[in-house]
Amino acid sequence: MQKLRVAAAVLALSTLAACGTGSTGAGEAGKGTPKTLTYWASNQGPSIEADKEILTPELKKFEQQTGIKVELEVVPWADLLNRILAATTSGRGPDVLNIGNTWSASLQATGALLPWDAAAFGKIGGKDRFVDSALASAGAEGQDPAAVPLYSMAYALYYHKKAFADAGIDKPPATWDELVAAGKKLSTGGKWGLGVEGSNLSNNIHQVFVLAKQHGADFFDASGKPAFTSDGAVAAVKQYIDFMATDKIVAPGNAEYAQNQSLQDFAKGNTAMILWQTAATTLKSHGMKPEEWGVAPVPVPSGAPGTGQNINSMVAGINMAVFKNSDNLDGALQFVKFMTGDEEQKILNKTYGSIPPVKTAQQDEAFNTPDLAVLRDTLATSAAALPRVPEESQFETAVGTAVKELFADAAQGREITTELVKERLTKAQQQMPTR
């Protein structure tokens, strides 16, 4: 998603308690009803234009109901965090915005976002409307959340049914040994077993975080300090890179992928498997029919997905935040209430192929399809939240870049040794701020 250097920015912002708004609405917070809101949405669909087409009629509904016009900008993931940080320093930002749920604790530490205390939650129907796992990724532990869950996601293994049938593979792999064995059968004739996004820093983090859990490790210790060079963390990163370097089931060109190219390869039949979160909408946009792919839980070392070392996904999702010094605070809260209401939750999550974090909306039959059932069960039983520490965004940048560089090495044929992995992770840890 992002190629960022944010450590210094986040540290500088931690001393700020104020941010601004770029809205043109009249009035001060709490005085009257603002007539305009600005909203930065994240790119959830196959393109920026697709998101505009999806969201615009919904925002018109809100305007009809409240008289408040919402000025929409869909911001690419590659730019979103930098845009948010710049907005907090310049005082010219939106009223409401989407954030990756893994950024919640980092952005909370800036003091720029509205804390969702009992009073704020009361204005949108109450905290108990939301699924616990989604709320757990909305801010630092022990503090009021910095955002409200909007879309929930989890990782799954998407596999190409025809490629599997042609290779004589009758079921999706349940363990990593099975995935590698299947991948080798599928990597032939210019086609490849597995697709990755080697230059996508956030995706890199999501994958190695899960593998570290499966190796009995984490990238932060119990006190919240970086532990990037533990044996388990090193083993996790090496395992991921080895899909290309040693197992030869990932095309070397995937080292440069950062814009969902692996999904395009999958849709064209050039790659047989991808590890992705809620991929259905994008696959359909590339011309695939739902019956052409299957969805299974992400593999585990052995047995079945669960807790402990059989965690197989991070808790993925998008949260909705409000700049606390918005001139349109009342309108912003009304907008969050609208977007997290049952009706909109069903509409938007159906469209994007994600899972509603609102309990009542999640029970809709639309979210009981075979692919969404896998994602929903994963969130409920075998997903873990990324570390909820203020330095999380720097972690994504530092370790995500280390993984990216290792993929580049592998693509060039360099041997990926344990020592090399540890060297790169040591460098990443040295880039982290101290506290």
PDB file of N, CA, C and O in Angstrom, residues 27-90:
ATOM      1  N   GLY A  27     -20.094  27.675  10.561  1.00  0.00           N
ATOM      2  CA  GLY A  27     -20.333  27.428  11.974  1.00  0.00           C
ATOM      3  C   GLY A  27     -19.175  26.773  12.662  1.00  0.00           C
ATOM      4  O   GLY A  27     -18.263  26.251  12.057  1.00  0.00           O
ATOM      5  N   GLU A  28     -19.223  26.768  13.986  1.00  0.00           N
ATOM      6  CA  GLU A  28     -18.211  26.140  14.808  1.00  0.00           C
ATOM      7  C   GLU A  28     -18.756  24.829  15.329  1.00  0.00           C
ATOM      8  O   GLU A  28     -19.955  24.565  15.294  1.00  0.00           O
ATOM      9  N   ALA A  29     -17.831  23.998  15.841  1.00  0.00           N
ATOM     10  CA  ALA A  29     -18.247  22.709  16.365  1.00  0.00           C
ATOM     11  C   ALA A  29     -19.334  22.916  17.406  1.00  0.00           C
ATOM     12  O   ALA A  29     -19.193  23.694  18.335  1.00  0.00           O
ATOM     13  N   GLY A  30     -20.427  22.171  17.230  1.00  0.00           N
ATOM     14  CA  GLY A  30     -21.497  22.219  18.210  1.00  0.00           C
ATOM     15  C   GLY A  30     -22.446  23.369  18.023  1.00  0.00           C
ATOM     16  O   GLY A  30     -23.418  23.486  18.740  1.00  0.00           O
ATOM     17  N   LYS A  31     -22.202  24.271  17.058  1.00  0.00           N
ATOM     18  CA  LYS A  31     -23.070  25.430  16.855  1.00  0.00           C
ATOM     19  C   LYS A  31     -23.808  25.265  15.527  1.00  0.00           C
ATOM     20  O   LYS A  31     -23.262  25.492  14.462  1.00  0.00           O
ATOM     21  N   GLY A  32     -25.059  24.859  15.612  1.00  0.00           N
ATOM     22  CA  GLY A  32     -25.843  24.662  14.414  1.00  0.00           C
ATOM     23  C   GLY A  32     -25.471  23.381  13.711  1.00  0.00           C
ATOM     24  O   GLY A  32     -24.710  22.569  14.210  1.00  0.00           O
ATOM     25  N   THR A  33     -26.028  23.178  12.530  1.00  0.00           N
ATOM     26  CA  THR A  33     -25.759  21.990  11.749  1.00  0.00           C
ATOM     27  C   THR A  33     -24.935  22.376  10.530  1.00  0.00           C
ATOM     28  O   THR A  33     -25.414  23.109   9.671  1.00  0.00           O
ATOM     29  N   PRO A  34     -23.692  21.906  10.406  1.00  0.00           N
ATOM     30  CA  PRO A  34     -22.863  22.242   9.252  1.00  0.00           C
ATOM     31  C   PRO A  34     -23.511  21.736   7.966  1.00  0.00           C
ATOM     32  O   PRO A  34     -24.189  20.716   7.970  1.00  0.00           O
ATOM     33  N   LYS A  35     -23.296  22.431   6.870  1.00  0.00           N
ATOM     34  CA  LYS A  35     -23.924  22.064   5.613  1.00  0.00           C
ATOM     35  C   LYS A  35     -22.973  21.348   4.659  1.00  0.00           C
ATOM     36  O   LYS A  35     -23.390  20.878   3.615  1.00  0.00           O
ATOM     37  N   THR A  36     -21.696  21.274   5.012  1.00  0.00           N
ATOM     38  CA  THR A  36     -20.719  20.602   4.152  1.00  0.00           C
ATOM     39  C   THR A  36     -19.715  19.840   5.003  1.00  0.00           C
ATOM     40  O   THR A  36     -19.298  20.307   6.057  1.00  0.00           O
ATOM     41  N   LEU A  37     -19.353  18.653   4.532  1.00  0.00           N
ATOM     42  CA  LEU A  37     -18.302  17.848   5.152  1.00  0.00           C
ATOM     43  C   LEU A  37     -17.313  17.433   4.070  1.00  0.00           C
ATOM     44  O   LEU A  37     -17.710  17.194   2.926  1.00  0.00           O
ATOM     45  N   THR A  38     -16.061  17.331   4.431  1.00  0.00           N
ATOM     46  CA  THR A  38     -15.078  16.740   3.526  1.00  0.00           C
ATOM     47  C   THR A  38     -14.722  15.347   4.033  1.00  0.00           C
ATOM     48  O   THR A  38     -14.577  15.119   5.234  1.00  0.00           O
ATOM     49  N   TYR A  39     -14.591  14.426   3.096  1.00  0.00           N
ATOM     50  CA  TYR A  39     -14.380  13.009   3.434  1.00  0.00           C
ATOM     51  C   TYR A  39     -13.307  12.424   2.528  1.00  0.00           C
ATOM     52  O   TYR A  39     -13.416  12.486   1.308  1.00  0.00           O
ATOM     53  N   TRP A  40     -12.251  11.897   3.153  1.00  0.00           N
ATOM     54  CA  TRP A  40     -11.229  11.156   2.426  1.00  0.00           C
ATOM     55  C   TRP A  40     -11.535   9.669   2.568  1.00  0.00           C
ATOM     56  O   TRP A  40     -11.432   9.107   3.667  1.00  0.00           O
ATOM     57  N   ALA A  41     -11.905   9.043   1.478  1.00  0.00           N
ATOM     58  CA  ALA A  41     -12.153   7.606   1.477  1.00  0.00           C
ATOM     59  C   ALA A  41     -10.913   6.883   0.961  1.00  0.00           C
ATOM     60  O   ALA A  41     -10.191   7.402   0.113  1.00  0.00           O
ATOM     61  N   SER A  42     -10.683   5.693   1.475  1.00  0.00           N
ATOM     62  CA  SER A  42      -9.581   4.869   0.983  1.00  0.00           C
ATOM     63  C   SER A  42     -10.024   4.122  -0.273  1.00  0.00           C
ATOM     64  O   SER A  42     -11.214   3.900  -0.502  1.00  0.00           O
ATOM     65  N   ASN A  43      -9.067   3.731  -1.083  1.00  0.00           N
ATOM     66  CA  ASN A  43      -9.351   3.027  -2.340  1.00  0.00           C
ATOM     67  C   ASN A  43      -9.658   1.560  -2.050  1.00  0.00           C
ATOM     68  O   ASN A  43      -8.761   0.747  -1.900  1.00  0.00           O
ATOM     69  N   GLN A  44     -10.924   1.224  -1.972  1.00  0.00           N
ATOM     70  CA  GLN A  44     -11.350  -0.140  -1.642  1.00  0.00           C
ATOM     71  C   GLN A  44     -11.673  -0.976  -2.872  1.00  0.00           C
ATOM     72  O   GLN A  44     -11.609  -2.199  -2.820  1.00  0.00           O
ATOM     73  N   GLY A  45     -12.076  -0.332  -3.957  1.00  0.00           N
ATOM     74  CA  GLY A  45     -12.486  -1.058  -5.146  1.00  0.00           C
ATOM     75  C   GLY A  45     -11.350  -1.249  -6.127  1.00  0.00           C
ATOM     76  O   GLY A  45     -10.183  -0.965  -5.837  1.00  0.00           O
ATOM     77  N   PRO A  46     -11.669  -1.702  -7.333  1.00  0.00           N
ATOM     78  CA  PRO A  46     -10.623  -1.954  -8.332  1.00  0.00           C
ATOM     79  C   PRO A  46      -9.963  -0.699  -8.871  1.00  0.00           C
ATOM     80  O   PRO A  46      -8.912  -0.783  -9.487  1.00  0.00           O
ATOM     81  N   SER A  47     -10.574   0.482  -8.643  1.00  0.00           N
ATOM     82  CA  SER A  47      -9.990   1.732  -9.115  1.00  0.00           C
ATOM     83  C   SER A  47     -10.576   2.892  -8.324  1.00  0.00           C
ATOM     84  O   SER A  47     -11.597   2.749  -7.643  1.00  0.00           O
ATOM     85  N   ILE A  48      -9.929   4.049  -8.439  1.00  0.00           N
ATOM     86  CA  ILE A  48     -10.444   5.267  -7.804  1.00  0.00           C
ATOM     87  C   ILE A  48     -11.828   5.608  -8.363  1.00  0.00           C
ATOM     88  O   ILE A  48     -12.751   5.959  -7.626  1.00  0.00           O
ATOM     89  N   GLU A  49     -11.964   5.512  -9.688  1.00  0.00           N
ATOM     90  CA  GLU A  49     -13.244   5.841 -10.314  1.00  0.00           C
ATOM     91  C   GLU A  49     -14.348   4.901  -9.866  1.00  0.00           C
ATOM     92  O   GLU A  49     -15.497   5.315  -9.685  1.00  0.00           O
ATOM     93  N   ALA A  50     -14.012   3.619  -9.703  1.00  0.00           N
ATOM     94  CA  ALA A  50     -15.020   2.665  -9.227  1.00  0.00           C
ATOM     95  C   ALA A  50     -15.504   3.047  -7.833  1.00  0.00           C
ATOM     96  O   ALA A  50     -16.707   2.972  -7.543  1.00  0.00           O
ATOM     97  N   ASP A  51     -14.582   3.478  -6.970  1.00  0.00           N
ATOM     98  CA  ASP A  51     -14.985   3.895  -5.625  1.00  0.00           C
ATOM     99  C   ASP A  51     -15.914   5.107  -5.680  1.00  0.00           C
ATOM    100  O   ASP A  51     -16.889   5.193  -4.932  1.00  0.00           O
ATOM    101  N   LYS A  52     -15.606   6.046  -6.560  1.00  0.00           N
ATOM    102  CA  LYS A  52     -16.456   7.229  -6.681  1.00  0.00           C
ATOM    103  C   LYS A  52     -17.864   6.829  -7.121  1.00  0.00           C
ATOM    104  O   LYS A  52     -18.871   7.358  -6.613  1.00  0.00           O
ATOM    105  N   GLU A  53     -17.945   5.886  -8.063  1.00  0.00           N
ATOM    106  CA  GLU A  53     -19.253   5.433  -8.539  1.00  0.00           C
ATOM    107  C   GLU A  53     -20.031   4.716  -7.435  1.00  0.00           C
ATOM    108  O   GLU A  53     -21.256   4.825  -7.361  1.00  0.00           O
ATOM    109  N   ILE A  54     -19.319   3.982  -6.593  1.00  0.00           N
ATOM    110  CA  ILE A  54     -19.968   3.258  -5.500  1.00  0.00           C
ATOM    111  C   ILE A  54     -20.437   4.209  -4.405  1.00  0.00           C
ATOM    112  O   ILE A  54     -21.567   4.106  -3.903  1.00  0.00           O
ATOM    113  N   LEU A  55     -19.580   5.155  -4.031  1.00  0.00           N
ATOM    114  CA  LEU A  55     -19.859   5.986  -2.863  1.00  0.00           C
ATOM    115  C   LEU A  55     -20.763   7.175  -3.150  1.00  0.00           C
ATOM    116  O   LEU A  55     -21.532   7.589  -2.275  1.00  0.00           O
ATOM    117  N   THR A  56     -20.687   7.728  -4.335  1.00  0.00           N
ATOM    118  CA  THR A  56     -21.439   8.962  -4.615  1.00  0.00           C
ATOM    119  C   THR A  56     -22.937   8.830  -4.360  1.00  0.00           C
ATOM    120  O   THR A  56     -23.529   9.697  -3.689  1.00  0.00           O
ATOM    121  N   PRO A  57     -23.617   7.774  -4.839  1.00  0.00           N
ATOM    122  CA  PRO A  57     -25.055   7.685  -4.546  1.00  0.00           C
ATOM    123  C   PRO A  57     -25.356   7.510  -3.062  1.00  0.00           C
ATOM    124  O   PRO A  57     -26.408   7.962  -2.578  1.00  0.00           O
ATOM    125  N   GLU A  58     -24.446   6.887  -2.320  1.00  0.00           N
ATOM    126  CA  GLU A  58     -24.664   6.724  -0.880  1.00  0.00           C
ATOM    127  C   GLU A  58     -24.529   8.062  -0.167  1.00  0.00           C
ATOM    128  O   GLU A  58     -25.291   8.374   0.762  1.00  0.00           O
ATOM    129  N   LEU A  59     -23.574   8.858  -0.603  1.00  0.00           N
ATOM    130  CA  LEU A  59     -23.395  10.177  -0.004  1.00  0.00           C
ATOM    131  C   LEU A  59     -24.572  11.098  -0.337  1.00  0.00           C
ATOM    132  O   LEU A  59     -24.941  11.958   0.469  1.00  0.00           O
ATOM    133  N   LYS A  60     -25.161  10.896  -1.512  1.00  0.00           N
ATOM    134  CA  LYS A  60     -26.358  11.655  -1.859  1.00  0.00           C
ATOM    135  C   LYS A  60     -27.518  11.304  -0.913  1.00  0.00           C
ATOM    136  O   LYS A  60     -28.315  12.174  -0.537  1.00  0.00           O
ATOM    137  N   LYS A  61     -27.616  10.046  -0.544  1.00  0.00           N
ATOM    138  CA  LYS A  61     -28.641   9.628   0.428  1.00  0.00           C
ATOM    139  C   LYS A  61     -28.475  10.391   1.732  1.00  0.00           C
ATOM    140  O   LYS A  61     -29.446  10.871   2.321  1.00  0.00           O
ATOM    141  N   PHE A  62     -27.214  10.456   2.197  1.00  0.00           N
ATOM    142  CA  PHE A  62     -26.940  11.171   3.443  1.00  0.00           C
ATOM    143  C   PHE A  62     -27.341  12.634   3.316  1.00  0.00           C
ATOM    144  O   PHE A  62     -27.931  13.207   4.239  1.00  0.00           O
ATOM    145  N   GLU A  63     -27.035  13.240   2.172  1.00  0.00           N
ATOM    146  CA  GLU A  63     -27.396  14.641   1.973  1.00  0.00           C
ATOM    147  C   GLU A  63     -28.912  14.825   1.991  1.00  0.00           C
ATOM    148  O   GLU A  63     -29.438  15.785   2.579  1.00  0.00           O
ATOM    149  N   GLN A  64     -29.643  13.909   1.373  1.00  0.00           N
ATOM    150  CA  GLN A  64     -31.099  13.988   1.360  1.00  0.00           C
ATOM    151  C   GLN A  64     -31.690  13.852   2.763  1.00  0.00           C
ATOM    152  O   GLN A  64     -32.688  14.491   3.097  1.00  0.00           O
ATOM    153  N   GLN A  65     -31.050  13.018   3.578  1.00  0.00           N
ATOM    154  CA  GLN A  65     -31.551  12.783   4.932  1.00  0.00           C
ATOM    155  C   GLN A  65     -31.226  13.919   5.892  1.00  0.00           C
ATOM    156  O   GLN A  65     -31.990  14.200   6.813  1.00  0.00           O
ATOM    157  N   THR A  66     -30.082  14.557   5.681  1.00  0.00           N
ATOM    158  CA  THR A  66     -29.591  15.515   6.685  1.00  0.00           C
ATOM    159  C   THR A  66     -29.409  16.933   6.156  1.00  0.00           C
ATOM    160  O   THR A  66     -29.252  17.869   6.960  1.00  0.00           O
ATOM    161  N   GLY A  67     -29.387  17.105   4.859  1.00  0.00           N
ATOM    162  CA  GLY A  67     -29.085  18.412   4.298  1.00  0.00           C
ATOM    163  C   GLY A  67     -27.603  18.733   4.263  1.00  0.00           C
ATOM    164  O   GLY A  67     -27.190  19.829   3.885  1.00  0.00           O
ATOM    165  N   ILE A  68     -26.761  17.762   4.654  1.00  0.00           N
ATOM    166  CA  ILE A  68     -25.307  17.976   4.692  1.00  0.00           C
ATOM    167  C   ILE A  68     -24.670  17.359   3.447  1.00  0.00           C
ATOM    168  O   ILE A  68     -24.786  16.162   3.202  1.00  0.00           O
ATOM    169  N   LYS A  69     -23.987  18.179   2.671  1.00  0.00           N
ATOM    170  CA  LYS A  69     -23.292  17.699   1.480  1.00  0.00           C
ATOM    171  C   LYS A  69     -21.915  17.171   1.860  1.00  0.00           C
ATOM    172  O   LYS A  69     -21.204  17.782   2.664  1.00  0.00           O
ATOM    173  N   VAL A  70     -21.552  16.039   1.287  1.00  0.00           N
ATOM    174  CA  VAL A  70     -20.244  15.448   1.554  1.00  0.00           C
ATOM    175  C   VAL A  70     -19.367  15.585   0.315  1.00  0.00           C
ATOM    176  O   VAL A  70     -19.721  15.103  -0.756  1.00  0.00           O
ATOM    177  N   GLU A  71     -18.265  16.275   0.476  1.00  0.00           N
ATOM    178  CA  GLU A  71     -17.286  16.418  -0.605  1.00  0.00           C
ATOM    179  C   GLU A  71     -16.300  15.257  -0.507  1.00  0.00           C
ATOM    180  O   GLU A  71     -15.536  15.149   0.447  1.00  0.00           O
ATOM    181  N   LEU A  72     -16.343  14.387  -1.504  1.00  0.00           N
ATOM    182  CA  LEU A  72     -15.598  13.133  -1.483  1.00  0.00           C
ATOM    183  C   LEU A  72     -14.283  13.238  -2.230  1.00  0.00           C
ATOM    184  O   LEU A  72     -14.225  13.779  -3.333  1.00  0.00           O
ATOM    185  N   GLU A  73     -13.225  12.684  -1.628  1.00  0.00           N
ATOM    186  CA  GLU A  73     -11.972  12.422  -2.340  1.00  0.00           C
ATOM    187  C   GLU A  73     -11.539  11.008  -2.001  1.00  0.00           C
ATOM    188  O   GLU A  73     -11.433  10.649  -0.827  1.00  0.00           O
ATOM    189  N   VAL A  74     -11.319  10.195  -3.016  1.00  0.00           N
ATOM    190  CA  VAL A  74     -10.787   8.846  -2.807  1.00  0.00           C
ATOM    191  C   VAL A  74      -9.275   8.927  -2.938  1.00  0.00           C
ATOM    192  O   VAL A  74      -8.750   9.332  -3.977  1.00  0.00           O
ATOM    193  N   VAL A  75      -8.568   8.557  -1.885  1.00  0.00           N
ATOM    194  CA  VAL A  75      -7.114   8.712  -1.831  1.00  0.00           C
ATOM    195  C   VAL A  75      -6.445   7.349  -2.013  1.00  0.00           C
ATOM    196  O   VAL A  75      -6.770   6.401  -1.301  1.00  0.00           O
ATOM    197  N   PRO A  76      -5.516   7.205  -2.950  1.00  0.00           N
ATOM    198  CA  PRO A  76      -4.813   5.931  -3.132  1.00  0.00           C
ATOM    199  C   PRO A  76      -4.057   5.533  -1.866  1.00  0.00           C
ATOM    200  O   PRO A  76      -3.567   6.389  -1.117  1.00  0.00           O
ATOM    201  N   TRP A  77      -3.944   4.246  -1.648  1.00  0.00           N
ATOM    202  CA  TRP A  77      -3.248   3.766  -0.455  1.00  0.00           C
ATOM    203  C   TRP A  77      -1.797   4.233  -0.410  1.00  0.00           C
ATOM    204  O   TRP A  77      -1.248   4.478   0.662  1.00  0.00           O
ATOM    205  N   ALA A  78      -1.174   4.346  -1.566  1.00  0.00           N
ATOM    206  CA  ALA A  78       0.229   4.768  -1.598  1.00  0.00           C
ATOM    207  C   ALA A  78       0.424   6.170  -1.035  1.00  0.00           C
ATOM    208  O   ALA A  78       1.518   6.530  -0.618  1.00  0.00           O
ATOM    209  N   ASP A  79      -0.646   6.966  -1.029  1.00  0.00           N
ATOM    210  CA  ASP A  79      -0.550   8.353  -0.592  1.00  0.00           C
ATOM    211  C   ASP A  79      -1.237   8.644   0.735  1.00  0.00           C
ATOM    212  O   ASP A  79      -1.014   9.703   1.330  1.00  0.00           O
ATOM    213  N   LEU A  80      -2.088   7.727   1.190  1.00  0.00           N
ATOM    214  CA  LEU A  80      -3.038   8.081   2.245  1.00  0.00           C
ATOM    215  C   LEU A  80      -2.372   8.473   3.555  1.00  0.00           C
ATOM    216  O   LEU A  80      -2.697   9.515   4.137  1.00  0.00           O
ATOM    217  N   LEU A  81      -1.451   7.677   4.051  1.00  0.00           N
ATOM    218  CA  LEU A  81      -0.862   7.999   5.352  1.00  0.00           C
ATOM    219  C   LEU A  81      -0.073   9.303   5.289  1.00  0.00           C
ATOM    220  O   LEU A  81      -0.160  10.140   6.202  1.00  0.00           O
ATOM    221  N   ASN A  82       0.688   9.505   4.224  1.00  0.00           N
ATOM    222  CA  ASN A  82       1.414  10.767   4.092  1.00  0.00           C
ATOM    223  C   ASN A  82       0.456  11.949   4.030  1.00  0.00           C
ATOM    224  O   ASN A  82       0.728  13.016   4.595  1.00  0.00           O
ATOM    225  N   ARG A  83      -0.664  11.788   3.346  1.00  0.00           N
ATOM    226  CA  ARG A  83      -1.648  12.853   3.265  1.00  0.00           C
ATOM    227  C   ARG A  83      -2.219  13.166   4.653  1.00  0.00           C
ATOM    228  O   ARG A  83      -2.430  14.335   5.005  1.00  0.00           O
ATOM    229  N   ILE A  84      -2.487  12.127   5.419  1.00  0.00           N
ATOM    230  CA  ILE A  84      -3.045  12.334   6.765  1.00  0.00           C
ATOM    231  C   ILE A  84      -2.045  13.085   7.641  1.00  0.00           C
ATOM    232  O   ILE A  84      -2.388  14.055   8.333  1.00  0.00           O
ATOM    233  N   LEU A  85      -0.789  12.647   7.603  1.00  0.00           N
ATOM    234  CA  LEU A  85       0.228  13.301   8.421  1.00  0.00           C
ATOM    235  C   LEU A  85       0.423  14.754   8.009  1.00  0.00           C
ATOM    236  O   LEU A  85       0.556  15.644   8.858  1.00  0.00           O
ATOM    237  N   ALA A  86       0.413  15.007   6.703  1.00  0.00           N
ATOM    238  CA  ALA A  86       0.554  16.388   6.224  1.00  0.00           C
ATOM    239  C   ALA A  86      -0.632  17.239   6.663  1.00  0.00           C
ATOM    240  O   ALA A  86      -0.475  18.416   7.017  1.00  0.00           O
ATOM    241  N   ALA A  87      -1.822  16.636   6.682  1.00  0.00           N
ATOM    242  CA  ALA A  87      -3.016  17.384   7.087  1.00  0.00           C
ATOM    243  C   ALA A  87      -2.941  17.809   8.547  1.00  0.00           C
ATOM    244  O   ALA A  87      -3.349  18.922   8.908  1.00  0.00           O
ATOM    245  N   THR A  88      -2.391  16.964   9.385  1.00  0.00           N
ATOM    246  CA  THR A  88      -2.320  17.312  10.795  1.00  0.00           C
ATOM    247  C   THR A  88      -1.310  18.419  11.069  1.00  0.00           C
ATOM    248  O   THR A  88      -1.460  19.182  12.020  1.00  0.00           O
ATOM    249  N   THR A  89      -0.285  18.509  10.229  1.00  0.00           N
ATOM    250  CA  THR A  89       0.700  19.570  10.435  1.00  0.00           C
ATOM    251  C   THR A  89       0.276  20.881   9.789  1.00  0.00           C
ATOM    252  O   THR A  89       0.571  21.949  10.312  1.00  0.00           O
ATOM    253  N   SER A  90      -0.426  20.805   8.658  1.00  0.00           N
ATOM    254  CA  SER A  90      -0.799  22.020   7.936  1.00  0.00           C
ATOM    255  C   SER A  90      -2.081  22.652   8.473  1.00  0.00           C
ATOM    256  O   SER A  90      -2.331  23.836   8.243  1.00  0.00           O
TER     257      SER A  90
END
